[in-house]
Short mmCIF file of C-alpha atoms in Angstrom, two decimals:
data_model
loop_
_atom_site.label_atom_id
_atom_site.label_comp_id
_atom_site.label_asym_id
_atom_site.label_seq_id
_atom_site.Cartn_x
_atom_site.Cartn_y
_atom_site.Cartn_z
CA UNK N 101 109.54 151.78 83.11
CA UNK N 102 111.61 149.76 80.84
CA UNK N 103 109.34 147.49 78.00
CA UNK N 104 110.37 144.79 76.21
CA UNK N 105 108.97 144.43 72.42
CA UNK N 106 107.35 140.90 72.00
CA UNK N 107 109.54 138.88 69.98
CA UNK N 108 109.15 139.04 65.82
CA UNK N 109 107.73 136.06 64.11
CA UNK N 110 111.38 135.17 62.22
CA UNK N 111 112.97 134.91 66.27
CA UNK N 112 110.46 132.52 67.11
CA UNK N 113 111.34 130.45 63.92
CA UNK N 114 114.85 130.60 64.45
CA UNK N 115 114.32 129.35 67.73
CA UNK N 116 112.74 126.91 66.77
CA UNK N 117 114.92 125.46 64.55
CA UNK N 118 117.90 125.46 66.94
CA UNK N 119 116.11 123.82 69.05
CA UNK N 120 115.38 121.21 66.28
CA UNK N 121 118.87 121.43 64.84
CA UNK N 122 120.17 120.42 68.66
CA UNK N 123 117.69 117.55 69.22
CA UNK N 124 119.03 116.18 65.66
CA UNK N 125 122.45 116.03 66.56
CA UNK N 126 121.50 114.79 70.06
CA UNK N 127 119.44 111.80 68.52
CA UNK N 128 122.74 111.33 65.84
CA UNK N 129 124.88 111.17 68.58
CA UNK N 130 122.78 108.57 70.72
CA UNK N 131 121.91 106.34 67.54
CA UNK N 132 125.89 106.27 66.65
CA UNK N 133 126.76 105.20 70.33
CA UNK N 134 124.05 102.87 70.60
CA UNK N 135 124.88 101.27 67.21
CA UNK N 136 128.68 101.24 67.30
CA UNK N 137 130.27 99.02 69.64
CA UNK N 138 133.56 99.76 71.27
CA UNK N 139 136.78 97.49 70.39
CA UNK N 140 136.69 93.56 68.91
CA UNK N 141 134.38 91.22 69.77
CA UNK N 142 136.64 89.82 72.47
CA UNK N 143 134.83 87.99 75.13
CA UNK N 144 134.52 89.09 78.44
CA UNK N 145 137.75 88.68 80.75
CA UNK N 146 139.21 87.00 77.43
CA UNK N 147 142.73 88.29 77.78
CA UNK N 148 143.07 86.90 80.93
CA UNK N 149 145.88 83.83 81.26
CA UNK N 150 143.92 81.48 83.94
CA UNK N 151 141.65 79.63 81.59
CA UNK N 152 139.06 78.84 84.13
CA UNK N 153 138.52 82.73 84.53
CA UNK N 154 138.26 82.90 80.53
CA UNK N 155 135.50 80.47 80.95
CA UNK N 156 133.32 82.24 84.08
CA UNK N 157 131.94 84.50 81.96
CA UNK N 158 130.15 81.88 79.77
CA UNK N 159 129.32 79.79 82.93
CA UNK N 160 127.74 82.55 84.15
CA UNK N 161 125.52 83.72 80.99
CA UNK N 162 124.59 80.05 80.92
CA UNK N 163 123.09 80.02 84.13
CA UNK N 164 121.07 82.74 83.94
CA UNK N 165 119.78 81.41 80.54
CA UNK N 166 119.27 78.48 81.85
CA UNK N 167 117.06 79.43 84.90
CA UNK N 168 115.48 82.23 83.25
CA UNK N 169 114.21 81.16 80.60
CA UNK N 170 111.65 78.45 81.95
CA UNK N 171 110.58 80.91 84.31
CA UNK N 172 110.32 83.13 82.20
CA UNK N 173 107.74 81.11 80.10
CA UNK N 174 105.87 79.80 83.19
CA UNK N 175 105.57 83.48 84.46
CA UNK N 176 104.41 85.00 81.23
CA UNK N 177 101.42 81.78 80.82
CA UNK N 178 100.33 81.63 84.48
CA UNK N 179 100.90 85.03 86.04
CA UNK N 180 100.38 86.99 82.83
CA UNK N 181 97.93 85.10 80.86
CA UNK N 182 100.04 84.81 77.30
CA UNK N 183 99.31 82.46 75.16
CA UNK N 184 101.91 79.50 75.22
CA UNK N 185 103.56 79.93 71.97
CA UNK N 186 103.65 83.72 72.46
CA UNK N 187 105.23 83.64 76.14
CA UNK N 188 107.84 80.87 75.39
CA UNK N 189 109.52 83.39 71.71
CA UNK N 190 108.94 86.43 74.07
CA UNK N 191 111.45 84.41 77.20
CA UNK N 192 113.67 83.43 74.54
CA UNK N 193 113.73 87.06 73.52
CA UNK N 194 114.47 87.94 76.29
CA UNK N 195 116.70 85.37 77.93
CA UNK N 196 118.84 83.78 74.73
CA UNK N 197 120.83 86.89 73.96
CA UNK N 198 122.08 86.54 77.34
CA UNK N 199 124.88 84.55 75.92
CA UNK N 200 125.53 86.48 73.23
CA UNK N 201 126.69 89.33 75.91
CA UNK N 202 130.01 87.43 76.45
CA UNK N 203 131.45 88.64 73.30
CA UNK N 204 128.44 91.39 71.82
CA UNK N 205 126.67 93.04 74.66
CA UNK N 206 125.32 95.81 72.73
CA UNK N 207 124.07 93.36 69.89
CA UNK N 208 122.66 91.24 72.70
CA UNK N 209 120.75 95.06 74.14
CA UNK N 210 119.34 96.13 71.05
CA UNK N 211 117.34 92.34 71.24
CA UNK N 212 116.62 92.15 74.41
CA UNK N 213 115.48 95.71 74.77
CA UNK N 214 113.48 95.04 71.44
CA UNK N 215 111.83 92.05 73.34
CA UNK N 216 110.77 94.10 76.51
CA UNK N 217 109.14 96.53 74.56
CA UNK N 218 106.90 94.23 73.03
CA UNK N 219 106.79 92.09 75.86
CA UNK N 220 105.59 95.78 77.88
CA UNK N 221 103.12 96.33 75.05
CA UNK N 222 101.77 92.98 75.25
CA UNK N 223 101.64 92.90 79.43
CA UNK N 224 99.87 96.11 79.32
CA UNK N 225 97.11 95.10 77.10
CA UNK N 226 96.52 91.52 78.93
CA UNK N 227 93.40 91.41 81.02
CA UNK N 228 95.18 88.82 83.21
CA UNK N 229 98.34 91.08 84.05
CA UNK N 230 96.23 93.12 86.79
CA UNK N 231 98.22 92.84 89.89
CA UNK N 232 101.60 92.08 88.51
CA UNK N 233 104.46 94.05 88.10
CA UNK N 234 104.47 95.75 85.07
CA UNK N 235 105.27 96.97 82.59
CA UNK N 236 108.02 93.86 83.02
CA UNK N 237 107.85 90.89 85.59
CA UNK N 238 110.06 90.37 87.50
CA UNK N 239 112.61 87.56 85.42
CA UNK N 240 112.87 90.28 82.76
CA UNK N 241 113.99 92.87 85.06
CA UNK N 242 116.34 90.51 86.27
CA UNK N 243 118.07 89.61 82.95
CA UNK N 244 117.96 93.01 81.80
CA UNK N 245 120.30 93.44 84.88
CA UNK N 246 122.90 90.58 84.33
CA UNK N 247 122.96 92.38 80.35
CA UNK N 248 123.45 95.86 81.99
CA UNK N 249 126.64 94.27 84.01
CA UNK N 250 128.03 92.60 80.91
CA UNK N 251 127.66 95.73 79.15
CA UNK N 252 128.98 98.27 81.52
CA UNK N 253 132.44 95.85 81.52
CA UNK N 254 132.37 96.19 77.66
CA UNK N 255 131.30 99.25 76.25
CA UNK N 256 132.49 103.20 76.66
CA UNK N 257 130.80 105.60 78.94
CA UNK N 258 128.86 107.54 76.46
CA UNK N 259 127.37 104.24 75.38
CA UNK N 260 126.10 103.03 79.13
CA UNK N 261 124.72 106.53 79.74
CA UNK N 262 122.71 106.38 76.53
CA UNK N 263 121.83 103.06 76.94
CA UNK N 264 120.39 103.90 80.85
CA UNK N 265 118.89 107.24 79.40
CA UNK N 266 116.93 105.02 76.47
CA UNK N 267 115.80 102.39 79.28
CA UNK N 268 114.49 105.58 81.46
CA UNK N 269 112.50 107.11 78.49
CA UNK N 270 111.33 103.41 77.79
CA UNK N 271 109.79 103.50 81.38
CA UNK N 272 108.17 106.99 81.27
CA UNK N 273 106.49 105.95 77.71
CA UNK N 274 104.80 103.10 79.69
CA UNK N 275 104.01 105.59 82.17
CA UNK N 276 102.64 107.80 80.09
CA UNK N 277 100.54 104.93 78.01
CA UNK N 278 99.25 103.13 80.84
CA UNK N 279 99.48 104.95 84.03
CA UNK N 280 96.38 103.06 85.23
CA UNK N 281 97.79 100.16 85.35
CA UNK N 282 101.41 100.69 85.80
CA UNK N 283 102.89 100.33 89.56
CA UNK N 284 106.13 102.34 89.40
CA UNK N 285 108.63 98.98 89.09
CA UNK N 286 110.15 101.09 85.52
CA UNK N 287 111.58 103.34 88.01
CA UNK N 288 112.95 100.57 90.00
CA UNK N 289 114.60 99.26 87.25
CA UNK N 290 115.71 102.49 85.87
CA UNK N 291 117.72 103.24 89.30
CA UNK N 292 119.20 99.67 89.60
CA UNK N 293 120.02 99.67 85.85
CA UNK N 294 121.94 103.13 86.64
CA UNK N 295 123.40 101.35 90.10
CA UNK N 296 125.00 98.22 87.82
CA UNK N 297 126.06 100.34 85.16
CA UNK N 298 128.00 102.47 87.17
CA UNK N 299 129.71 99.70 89.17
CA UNK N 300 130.45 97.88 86.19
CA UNK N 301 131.47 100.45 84.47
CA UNK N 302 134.04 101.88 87.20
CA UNK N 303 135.56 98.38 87.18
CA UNK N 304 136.20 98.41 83.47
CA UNK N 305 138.08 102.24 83.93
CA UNK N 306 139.60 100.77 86.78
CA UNK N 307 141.58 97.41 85.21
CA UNK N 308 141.86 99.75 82.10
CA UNK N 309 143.96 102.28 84.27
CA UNK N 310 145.83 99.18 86.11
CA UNK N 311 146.20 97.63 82.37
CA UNK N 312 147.94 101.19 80.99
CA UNK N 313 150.46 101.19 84.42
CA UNK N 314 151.50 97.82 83.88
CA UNK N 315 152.25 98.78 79.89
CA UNK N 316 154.09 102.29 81.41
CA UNK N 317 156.24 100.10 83.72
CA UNK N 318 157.08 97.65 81.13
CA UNK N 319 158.02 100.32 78.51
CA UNK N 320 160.00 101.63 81.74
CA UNK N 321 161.34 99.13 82.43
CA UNK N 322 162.13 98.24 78.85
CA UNK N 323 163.54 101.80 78.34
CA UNK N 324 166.03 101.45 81.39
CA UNK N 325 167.49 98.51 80.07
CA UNK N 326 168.29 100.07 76.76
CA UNK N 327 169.62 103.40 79.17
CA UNK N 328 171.61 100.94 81.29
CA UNK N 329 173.05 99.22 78.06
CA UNK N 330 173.80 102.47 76.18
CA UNK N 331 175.34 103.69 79.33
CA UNK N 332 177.89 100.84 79.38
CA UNK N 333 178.66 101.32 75.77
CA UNK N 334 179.42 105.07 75.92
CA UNK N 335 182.15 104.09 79.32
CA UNK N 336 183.43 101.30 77.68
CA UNK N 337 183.90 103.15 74.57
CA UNK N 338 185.61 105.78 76.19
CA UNK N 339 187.91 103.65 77.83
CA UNK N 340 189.26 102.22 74.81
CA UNK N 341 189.67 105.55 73.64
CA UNK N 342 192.91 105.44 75.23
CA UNK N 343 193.83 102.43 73.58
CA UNK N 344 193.57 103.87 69.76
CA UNK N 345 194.91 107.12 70.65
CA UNK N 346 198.15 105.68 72.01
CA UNK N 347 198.11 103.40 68.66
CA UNK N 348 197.36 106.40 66.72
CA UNK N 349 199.67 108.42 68.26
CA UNK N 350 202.68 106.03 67.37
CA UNK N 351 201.07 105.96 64.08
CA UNK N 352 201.71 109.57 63.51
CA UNK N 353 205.15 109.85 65.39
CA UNK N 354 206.62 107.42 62.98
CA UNK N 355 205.47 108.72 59.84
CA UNK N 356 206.68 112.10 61.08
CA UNK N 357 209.91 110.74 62.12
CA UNK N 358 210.61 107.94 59.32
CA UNK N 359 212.25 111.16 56.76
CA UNK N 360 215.13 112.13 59.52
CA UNK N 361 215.69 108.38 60.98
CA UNK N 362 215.91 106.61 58.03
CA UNK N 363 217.99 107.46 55.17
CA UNK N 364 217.82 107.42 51.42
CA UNK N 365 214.29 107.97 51.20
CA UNK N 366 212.75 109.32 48.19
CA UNK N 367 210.87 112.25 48.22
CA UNK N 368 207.66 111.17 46.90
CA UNK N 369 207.96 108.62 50.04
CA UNK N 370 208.76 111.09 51.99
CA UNK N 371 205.65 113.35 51.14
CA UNK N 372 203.78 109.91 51.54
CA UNK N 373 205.05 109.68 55.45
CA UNK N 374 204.01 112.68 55.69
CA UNK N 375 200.23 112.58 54.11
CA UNK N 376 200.47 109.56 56.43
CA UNK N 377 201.59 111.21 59.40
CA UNK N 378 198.78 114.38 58.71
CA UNK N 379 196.05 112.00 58.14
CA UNK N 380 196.51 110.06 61.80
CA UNK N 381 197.09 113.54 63.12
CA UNK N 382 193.62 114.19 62.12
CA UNK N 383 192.01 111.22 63.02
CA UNK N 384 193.84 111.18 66.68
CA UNK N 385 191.69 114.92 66.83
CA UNK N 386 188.44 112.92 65.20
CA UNK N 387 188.85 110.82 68.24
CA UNK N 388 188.88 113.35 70.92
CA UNK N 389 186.24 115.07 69.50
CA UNK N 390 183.94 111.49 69.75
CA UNK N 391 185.42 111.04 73.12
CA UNK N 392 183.99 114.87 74.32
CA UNK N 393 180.24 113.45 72.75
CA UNK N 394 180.64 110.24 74.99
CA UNK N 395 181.84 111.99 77.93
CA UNK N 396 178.78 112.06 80.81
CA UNK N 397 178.12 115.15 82.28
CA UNK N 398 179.11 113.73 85.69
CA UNK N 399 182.48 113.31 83.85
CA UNK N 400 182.61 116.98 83.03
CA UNK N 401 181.60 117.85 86.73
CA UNK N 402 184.41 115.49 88.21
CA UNK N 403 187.39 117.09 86.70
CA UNK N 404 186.74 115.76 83.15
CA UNK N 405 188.13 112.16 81.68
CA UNK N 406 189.97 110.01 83.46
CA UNK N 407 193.89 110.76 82.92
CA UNK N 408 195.63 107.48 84.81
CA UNK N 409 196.10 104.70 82.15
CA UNK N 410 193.96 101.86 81.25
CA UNK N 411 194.49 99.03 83.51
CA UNK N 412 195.13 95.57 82.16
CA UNK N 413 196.02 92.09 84.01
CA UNK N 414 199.09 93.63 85.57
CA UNK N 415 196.84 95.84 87.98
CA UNK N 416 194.42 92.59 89.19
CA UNK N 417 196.87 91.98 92.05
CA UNK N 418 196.26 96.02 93.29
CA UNK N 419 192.69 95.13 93.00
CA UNK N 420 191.95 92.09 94.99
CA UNK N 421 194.21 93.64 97.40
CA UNK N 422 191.70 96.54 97.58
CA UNK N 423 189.18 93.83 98.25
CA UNK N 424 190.74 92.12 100.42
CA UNK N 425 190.84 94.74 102.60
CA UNK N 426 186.82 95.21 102.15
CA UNK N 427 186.44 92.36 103.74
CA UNK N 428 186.49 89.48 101.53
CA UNK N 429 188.89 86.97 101.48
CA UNK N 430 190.15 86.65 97.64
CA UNK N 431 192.16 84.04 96.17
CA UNK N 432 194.17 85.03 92.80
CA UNK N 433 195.87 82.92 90.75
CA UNK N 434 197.68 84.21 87.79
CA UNK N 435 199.49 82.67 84.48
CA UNK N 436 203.42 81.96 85.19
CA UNK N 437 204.70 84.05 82.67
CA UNK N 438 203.84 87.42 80.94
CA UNK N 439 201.29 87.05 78.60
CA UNK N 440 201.03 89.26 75.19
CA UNK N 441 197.48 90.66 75.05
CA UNK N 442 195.56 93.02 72.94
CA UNK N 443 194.68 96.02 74.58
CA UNK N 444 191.12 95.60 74.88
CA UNK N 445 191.43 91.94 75.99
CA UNK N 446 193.11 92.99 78.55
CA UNK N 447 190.93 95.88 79.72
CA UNK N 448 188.00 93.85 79.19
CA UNK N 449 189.16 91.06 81.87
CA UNK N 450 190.47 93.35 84.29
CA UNK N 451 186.86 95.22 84.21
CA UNK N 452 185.10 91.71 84.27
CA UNK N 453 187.16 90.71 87.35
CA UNK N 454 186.64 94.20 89.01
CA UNK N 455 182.89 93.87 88.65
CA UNK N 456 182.46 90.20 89.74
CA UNK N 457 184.84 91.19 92.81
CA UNK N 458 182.07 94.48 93.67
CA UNK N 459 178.92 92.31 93.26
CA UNK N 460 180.75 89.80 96.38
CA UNK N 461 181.24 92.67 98.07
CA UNK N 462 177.67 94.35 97.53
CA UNK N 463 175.49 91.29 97.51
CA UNK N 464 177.62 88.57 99.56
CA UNK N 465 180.48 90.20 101.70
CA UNK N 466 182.36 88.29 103.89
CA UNK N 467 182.06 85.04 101.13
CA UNK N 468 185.48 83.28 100.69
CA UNK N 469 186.25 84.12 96.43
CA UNK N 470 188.78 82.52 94.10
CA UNK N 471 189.91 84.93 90.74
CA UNK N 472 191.72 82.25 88.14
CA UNK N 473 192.80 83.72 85.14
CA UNK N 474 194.54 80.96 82.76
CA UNK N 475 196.09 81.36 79.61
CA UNK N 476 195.56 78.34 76.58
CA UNK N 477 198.21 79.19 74.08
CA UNK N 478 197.22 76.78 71.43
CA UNK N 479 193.47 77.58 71.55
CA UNK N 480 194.45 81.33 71.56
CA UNK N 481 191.76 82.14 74.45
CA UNK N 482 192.24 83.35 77.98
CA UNK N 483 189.94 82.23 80.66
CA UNK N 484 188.84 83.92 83.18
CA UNK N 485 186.99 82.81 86.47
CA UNK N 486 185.53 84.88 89.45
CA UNK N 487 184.09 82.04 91.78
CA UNK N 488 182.93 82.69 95.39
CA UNK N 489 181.21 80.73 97.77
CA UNK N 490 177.76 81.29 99.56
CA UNK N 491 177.82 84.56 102.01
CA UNK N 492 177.86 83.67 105.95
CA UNK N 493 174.34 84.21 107.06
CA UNK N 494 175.86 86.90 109.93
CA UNK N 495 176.32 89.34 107.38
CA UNK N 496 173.81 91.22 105.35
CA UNK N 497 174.16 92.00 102.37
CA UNK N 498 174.65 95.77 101.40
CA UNK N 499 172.49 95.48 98.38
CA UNK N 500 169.16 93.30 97.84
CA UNK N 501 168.67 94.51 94.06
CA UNK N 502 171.31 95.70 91.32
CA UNK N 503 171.00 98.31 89.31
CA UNK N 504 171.81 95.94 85.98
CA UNK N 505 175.02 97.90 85.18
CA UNK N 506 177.12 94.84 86.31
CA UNK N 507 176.63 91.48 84.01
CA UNK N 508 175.54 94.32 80.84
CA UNK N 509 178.91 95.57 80.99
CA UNK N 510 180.12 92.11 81.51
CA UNK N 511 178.54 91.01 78.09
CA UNK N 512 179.17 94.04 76.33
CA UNK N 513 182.89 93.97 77.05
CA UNK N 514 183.23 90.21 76.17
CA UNK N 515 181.24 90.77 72.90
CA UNK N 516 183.63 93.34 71.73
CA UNK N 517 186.47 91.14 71.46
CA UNK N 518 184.49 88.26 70.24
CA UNK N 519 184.47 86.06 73.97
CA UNK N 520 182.11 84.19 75.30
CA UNK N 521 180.20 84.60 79.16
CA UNK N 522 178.54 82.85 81.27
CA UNK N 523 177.36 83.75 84.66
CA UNK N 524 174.64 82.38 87.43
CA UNK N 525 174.38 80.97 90.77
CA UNK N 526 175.72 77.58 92.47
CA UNK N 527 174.15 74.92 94.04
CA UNK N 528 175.56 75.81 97.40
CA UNK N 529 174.34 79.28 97.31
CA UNK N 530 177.65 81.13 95.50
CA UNK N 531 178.05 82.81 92.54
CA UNK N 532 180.67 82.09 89.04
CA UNK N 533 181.55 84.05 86.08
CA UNK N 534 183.29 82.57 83.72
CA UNK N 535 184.60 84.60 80.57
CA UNK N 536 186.42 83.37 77.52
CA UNK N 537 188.46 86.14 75.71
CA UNK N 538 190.60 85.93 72.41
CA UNK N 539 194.28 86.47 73.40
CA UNK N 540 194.27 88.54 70.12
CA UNK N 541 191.15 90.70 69.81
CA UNK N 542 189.32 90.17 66.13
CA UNK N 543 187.58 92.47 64.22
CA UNK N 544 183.99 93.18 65.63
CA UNK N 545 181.27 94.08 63.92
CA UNK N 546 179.13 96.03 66.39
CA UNK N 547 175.69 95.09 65.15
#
């Protein structure tokens, strides 16, 4: 038969004092949550925009100040026997800090629950109180419960559970003091305190949870514009990759070729060409190095960049031919005459064109469009114009939403050569973009 040796007089201490060393963290931790409220004093529902919901909160304090408190005072001289002066500073005790829960509920607790416990010390002494509810009647039971619901929307979980665990202990005290004369309403108060906090404290997690989606889907949101405008950066600057390579590439053949075509050059010019004709050499290889960083992986996976050359204003009849045969009727109208463009103007207004011409066809096909590109020598701009008229309501539309890539590629290609946009609907339901391009592209600072 197995004994067991009673325990030595240094266990027992040791006990002890863990037990004591527990209870005086526990009563740290409740004293801290109970004395440190959570975030700014902002008042209740104060963030919201409709100004007549910034102001129910306040409405509502007031009116249960304002019928409380004279009850209060009748209750406490009549029912309870207090002595006037006594029973009307105990009601505003208890009833006054109501409207200091708008913006400080747990200030508003510590005086209100510092006003029932003298008010319960006081009830349970008076020879008049026999037959009430007590150790609280019944108008302090009912503020204490319009505080509990201001709280719970205010203050952090730990706090409403050691607020509900002090009101509980509060209860058995009086239990425990005056059992004689107490009639069990601490425990009703105790449960319906619990029952408001945890309501009002699931709808405070709740808006906070809707309040931190909202926040996600604007930083989403925020983040896919920045995607879908980094995006059209990287393809436009690979497009005019093509553009500086052919330059650079004409750069180098003449500096190589300048020695043997013309004649009579001196050698240090000669070793010049050719520093000149090694330097664009390198720079052409710079270049297709940046273009391999900007190429998408998609790129990669279709066969790698694109080798046909950059299109310009020559191509726009092949493309509203293309759309033509989509299914909307285009109208193009071209200058007279050949017109001498940069490069990159003239990328930039055949894309513009291309991408006003594929949001008719996505989001109004079958809707008569006129393409007018015109030419002002003197002001040195070319204008062009992508116009169509409202779709006919027997066709739906392919697409209800974009995905943005359209007028941010639109403003980023018109903002690298200095032009000016502007885009947005008609009065008869249609659609016009207008761009204004230098005929000679200037030098553009990115930022």
């Amino acid at each position: 038969m197995k004994t067991t040796a009673p325990r030595s007089a240094g266990d027992r201490h040791s006990t002890r004092a863990r037990v004591l060393r527990t209870g005086r963290r526990a009563l740290r931790t409740l004293a801290e949550d109970l004395g440190r409220p959570t975030g700014p004093d902002v008042p209740l529902l104060g963030t919201v925009h409709n100004r007549w919901l910034r102001l129910l909160p306040y409405a509502v304090a007031f009116a249960f100040t304002a019928s409380l408190l004279p009850t209060t005072v009748t209750v406490l001289a009549h029912d309870y026997g207090l002595n006037g002066g006594l029973a009307g500073a105990l009601a505003v005790a208890q009833t006054v800090p109501l409207l200091l829960a708008v913006t400080r509920p747990l200030q508003a607790w510590w005086v209100i629950f510092g006003a029932d416990v003298v008010g319960g010390v006081l009830l349970s002494v008076a020879p008049q109180a026999d037959g009430h509810p007590l150790p609280w009647p019944p108008t302090a039971i009912v503020g204490y419960l319009a505080l509990m619901l201001a709280l719970s929307l205010r203050e952090k979980r730990r706090t409403l559970i050691a607020v509900w665990g002090t009101t509980g202990a509060l209860g058995i005290a009086f239990e425990l003091f005056r059992s004689d004369r107490s009639d069990g309403t601490w425990l009703l108060t105790f449960i319906l305190a619990g029952v408001v906090l945890l309501v009002g404290g699931a709808l405070r997690e709740r808006g906070a949870a809707q309040r931190k989606l909202i926040e996600q889907e604007n930083i989403s949101e925020a983040e896919r514009a920045m995607r879908t405008l980094l995006e059209e950066r990287t393809r436009i600057a690979r497009e005019l990759h093509d553009v500086v390579a052919h330059h650079m590439s004409v750069i180098t053949v003449q500096a190589a070729s300048a020695p043997y075509r013309i004649s009579g050059i001196p050698e240090a010019a000669q070793d010049e060409f050719g520093t000149i004709a090694a330097t664009a050499r390198e720079s052409l290889a710079e270049m297709r190095r940046l273009l391999g960083v900007l190429r998408s992986e998609e790129t990669e996976r279709h066969g790698g960049p694109e080798k046909a050359p950059q299109p310009g204003l020559a191509q726009l009849p092949k493309l509203v031919e293309g759309t033509v045969r989509a299914g909307v009727p285009v109208e193009l109208a071209l200058p007279g005459g050949p017109v001498e463009l940069a490069p990159a103007v003239g990328l930039s207004a055949y894309r513009i064109v291309q991408e006003a011409l594929a949001n008719v066809v996505r989001h109004a096909p079958g809707a008569s469009t006129r393409v007018s590109v015109t030419v002002d020598a003197a002001g040195g701009r070319l204008t062009v114009l992508v116009v169509n008229s409202a779709p006919p309501r027997a066709v739906p539309p392919l697409e209800t939403s974009g995905t943005g890539h359209g007028l941010v590629g639109m403003r980023e290609r018109v903002r690298l050569v200095d032009g000016t946009l502007d885009t947005g609907p008609l009065p008869d339901g249609g659609f016009r973009v207008a761009a204004q391009l230098p005929i000679t592209a200037k030098d553009h600072d990115p930022a």
